[in-house]
Amino acid sequence: MKKTTLAAALALGTALATASTALAGGAKTEGIKVDLTRPDWVAFRNLYQQLVQTNTTLSSGSCTAAAQNIAAKLTAIGLKKSDVRVLVPEGRPKDGALAAVLPGTDTSAKPLLLLAHIDVVEAKREDWERDPFTLVEENGYFYGRGSSDDKAMAAVFADLLIRLRQEGFRPKRTIKLALTCGEETSDTFDGVAYLLAHNRDAVEAEFALNEGAGGRLDKDGNYLALEIQAGEKVYQDFTLETTNPGGHSSRPSKDNAIYHLAAGLNRLAAFDFPVALNPVTKAYFTAMAPVIGGAIGADMLAITKDNPDPAAITRISQDAGWNSTLRTTCVATMANAGHAPNALPQHAQANVNCRILPGQPLEDVRQTLIKVLDDPAIKVTAVGEPSPVSPPPALTPTVLDPVKEVAAKMWPGVPVVPTQSTGATDGRFLNAAGIATYGLSGMFRDPDGSGVHGLNERIRVRSLFEGREFLYGVVKKYAG
Ligand SMILES: [Zn+2]
């Protein structure tokens, strides 16, 4: 890693940490006044409700329907028809995207892109406490599939164009909005990849805001840190496969397709990839150390040093999120084997899902898997097209300063912390296409992950209200 970036990383992390006079254990900030009777909030809530209640799952929903609903709202408040498009891919009538523009006054200023996906992960009514496709407001939370991932940001961005248009705001820099499909099922179809290939003008921009980061609350609801995501790990599946002549199960031998695979997986279970911090993750731990404080905070600082203390690494790795920030991870997620209960298995297969640190070659990971599995009987194959790999976008003052300014007003004392997301977003396609993409929402979430991709997905009403105000403030500053 280049020395300069190291110094810059440490400076960045330290600057961000000190700037916020971080309180160990989080800031006891009230945040802004939440008024759910404000007419603009009521209008927003209606748009959000309509979006959450429009099923956009791959199995039975339509992104095109959701995009058309929002297009109608944007033209109804006066955006020109030519500035509002629903782009439906040929042969995929339900996978349409919304592309809208709020033109800027300064043609030399490059556009800003606001990106969110409107498709959601599947949800079965019988598994949920409430209907996943009805927006339910209860005990300070909104419940529903996509209430957090990612219809909160999609609704906020669409509503943001409406607010700016209605208040007659003339941005210097053109603001583009893209609400796309397929993010959750990108192995089938990905809306951002499609637009880059077929309607690049819809997403062409100097930089973009996307999902990928929010804010951290502790278990008592204290505000720990506001995150801005720059870069993400690369999603890659590998198939592990063993074959065997098989035979009658009454005459078993030790050479068994399932045993080979199982033993290999056990070795993988005990293996950890080496720690490899990069400028963003170094800045993350440097900034989080004073926030978390105590022994853990000290460990966080220790692991940013050259030749970090192995014991500190072991302790930090106990937290799944921090462990995944430190290193590439590979985990078995699916397995199937055998063809009959009374026959020795002729075939056994497992899927291993890896989340690869940006910049680490895919083949290196495959070779490491082969070495760890340590059994020539196990064939290791990368699944599908490798994801585009792109270095983390730089966290420049142009990007960071407005975030810090608005955050300081809304959540005094809460640090702004750079993160590298362990999950994948559509930002990978934009970054690889040269459009620097940052995860930023200003929406603080509970430590348990808020049911995203799981059951009873939710978002705090306060967090959505605050996120809406935060993004409104930041986007106005970016757009100038
Ligand atoms: Zn998402």
Coordinates of N, CA, C and O in Angstrom, one line a residue, residues 77 79 102 112 114 157-171 173 175 471-473 475-477 479:
I77 N -46.0 17.5 -10.4 CA -45.5 18.7 -9.7 C -44.7 19.6 -10.6 O -44.1 20.6 -10.2
L79 N -42.3 18.7 -13.2 CA -41.1 18.3 -14.0 C -41.5 18.0 -15.4 O -42.5 17.4 -15.7
L102 N -33.3 17.0 -12.6 CA -33.5 18.4 -12.2 C -32.4 19.2 -12.8 O -31.3 19.1 -12.2
L112 N -24.8 15.3 -10.4 CA -24.8 14.5 -9.2 C -25.9 13.4 -9.4 O -27.0 13.8 -9.9
L114 N -28.4 10.5 -7.8 CA -29.0 9.9 -6.6 C -29.5 8.6 -7.0 O -30.4 8.5 -7.9
F157 N -35.2 10.1 -2.0 CA -34.6 10.8 -3.2 C -35.7 11.3 -4.2 O -35.6 12.4 -4.7
A158 N -36.8 10.5 -4.4 CA -37.8 11.0 -5.3 C -38.5 12.2 -4.7 O -38.7 13.2 -5.3
D159 N -38.8 12.1 -3.4 CA -39.4 13.2 -2.6 C -38.5 14.5 -2.6 O -38.9 15.6 -2.7
L160 N -37.2 14.2 -2.6 CA -36.2 15.3 -2.6 C -36.3 16.2 -3.9 O -36.3 17.4 -3.9
L161 N -36.5 15.5 -5.0 CA -36.7 16.2 -6.3 C -37.9 17.1 -6.3 O -38.0 18.2 -6.7
I162 N -39.0 16.5 -5.7 CA -40.3 17.2 -5.5 C -40.1 18.4 -4.7 O -40.5 19.5 -5.0
R163 N -39.4 18.3 -3.5 CA -39.3 19.4 -2.6 C -38.5 20.5 -3.3 O -38.9 21.7 -3.3
L164 N -37.4 20.1 -3.9 CA -36.5 21.2 -4.6 C -37.3 21.9 -5.7 O -37.2 23.1 -5.8
R165 N -38.0 21.1 -6.5 CA -38.8 21.7 -7.6 C -39.9 22.6 -7.0 O -40.0 23.8 -7.5
Q166 N -40.6 22.2 -6.0 CA -41.7 23.0 -5.4 C -41.2 24.3 -4.8 O -41.8 25.3 -4.8
E167 N -39.9 24.2 -4.2 CA -39.4 25.5 -3.6 C -38.7 26.3 -4.6 O -38.1 27.3 -4.2
G168 N -38.7 25.9 -5.9 CA -38.1 26.7 -6.9 C -36.5 26.7 -6.8 O -35.9 27.6 -7.3
F169 N -36.0 25.7 -6.2 CA -34.5 25.6 -6.1 C -33.9 25.3 -7.5 O -34.3 24.4 -8.1
R170 N -33.0 26.2 -7.9 CA -32.3 26.0 -9.2 C -30.9 25.5 -8.9 O -30.0 26.4 -8.6
P171 N -30.6 24.3 -9.0 CA -29.2 23.8 -8.7 C -28.2 24.3 -9.7 O -28.6 24.4 -10.9
R173 N -25.5 22.5 -10.3 CA -25.2 21.1 -10.8 C -26.5 20.4 -11.1 O -27.3 20.3 -10.2
I175 N -29.1 17.5 -11.0 CA -29.3 16.4 -10.2 C -30.1 15.3 -10.9 O -31.1 15.6 -11.5
L471 N -30.3 14.2 4.0 CA -30.0 14.1 2.6 C -30.4 15.4 1.9 O -29.7 15.9 0.9
Y472 N -31.5 16.0 2.3 CA -32.0 17.2 1.7 C -30.9 18.3 1.9 O -30.5 19.0 0.9
G473 N -30.3 18.4 3.1 CA -29.3 19.4 3.4 C -28.0 19.1 2.6 O -27.4 20.0 2.0
V475 N -27.6 17.2 -0.2 CA -27.7 17.3 -1.7 C -27.8 18.8 -2.1 O -27.2 19.2 -3.1
K476 N -28.4 19.6 -1.3 CA -28.5 21.0 -1.7 C -27.1 21.6 -1.7 O -26.7 22.4 -2.6
K477 N -26.3 21.2 -0.8 CA -24.9 21.7 -0.7 C -24.1 21.2 -1.9 O -23.3 21.9 -2.6
A479 N -25.3 20.3 -4.8 CA -25.8 20.8 -6.0 C -25.5 22.3 -6.2 O -25.5 22.8 -7.3

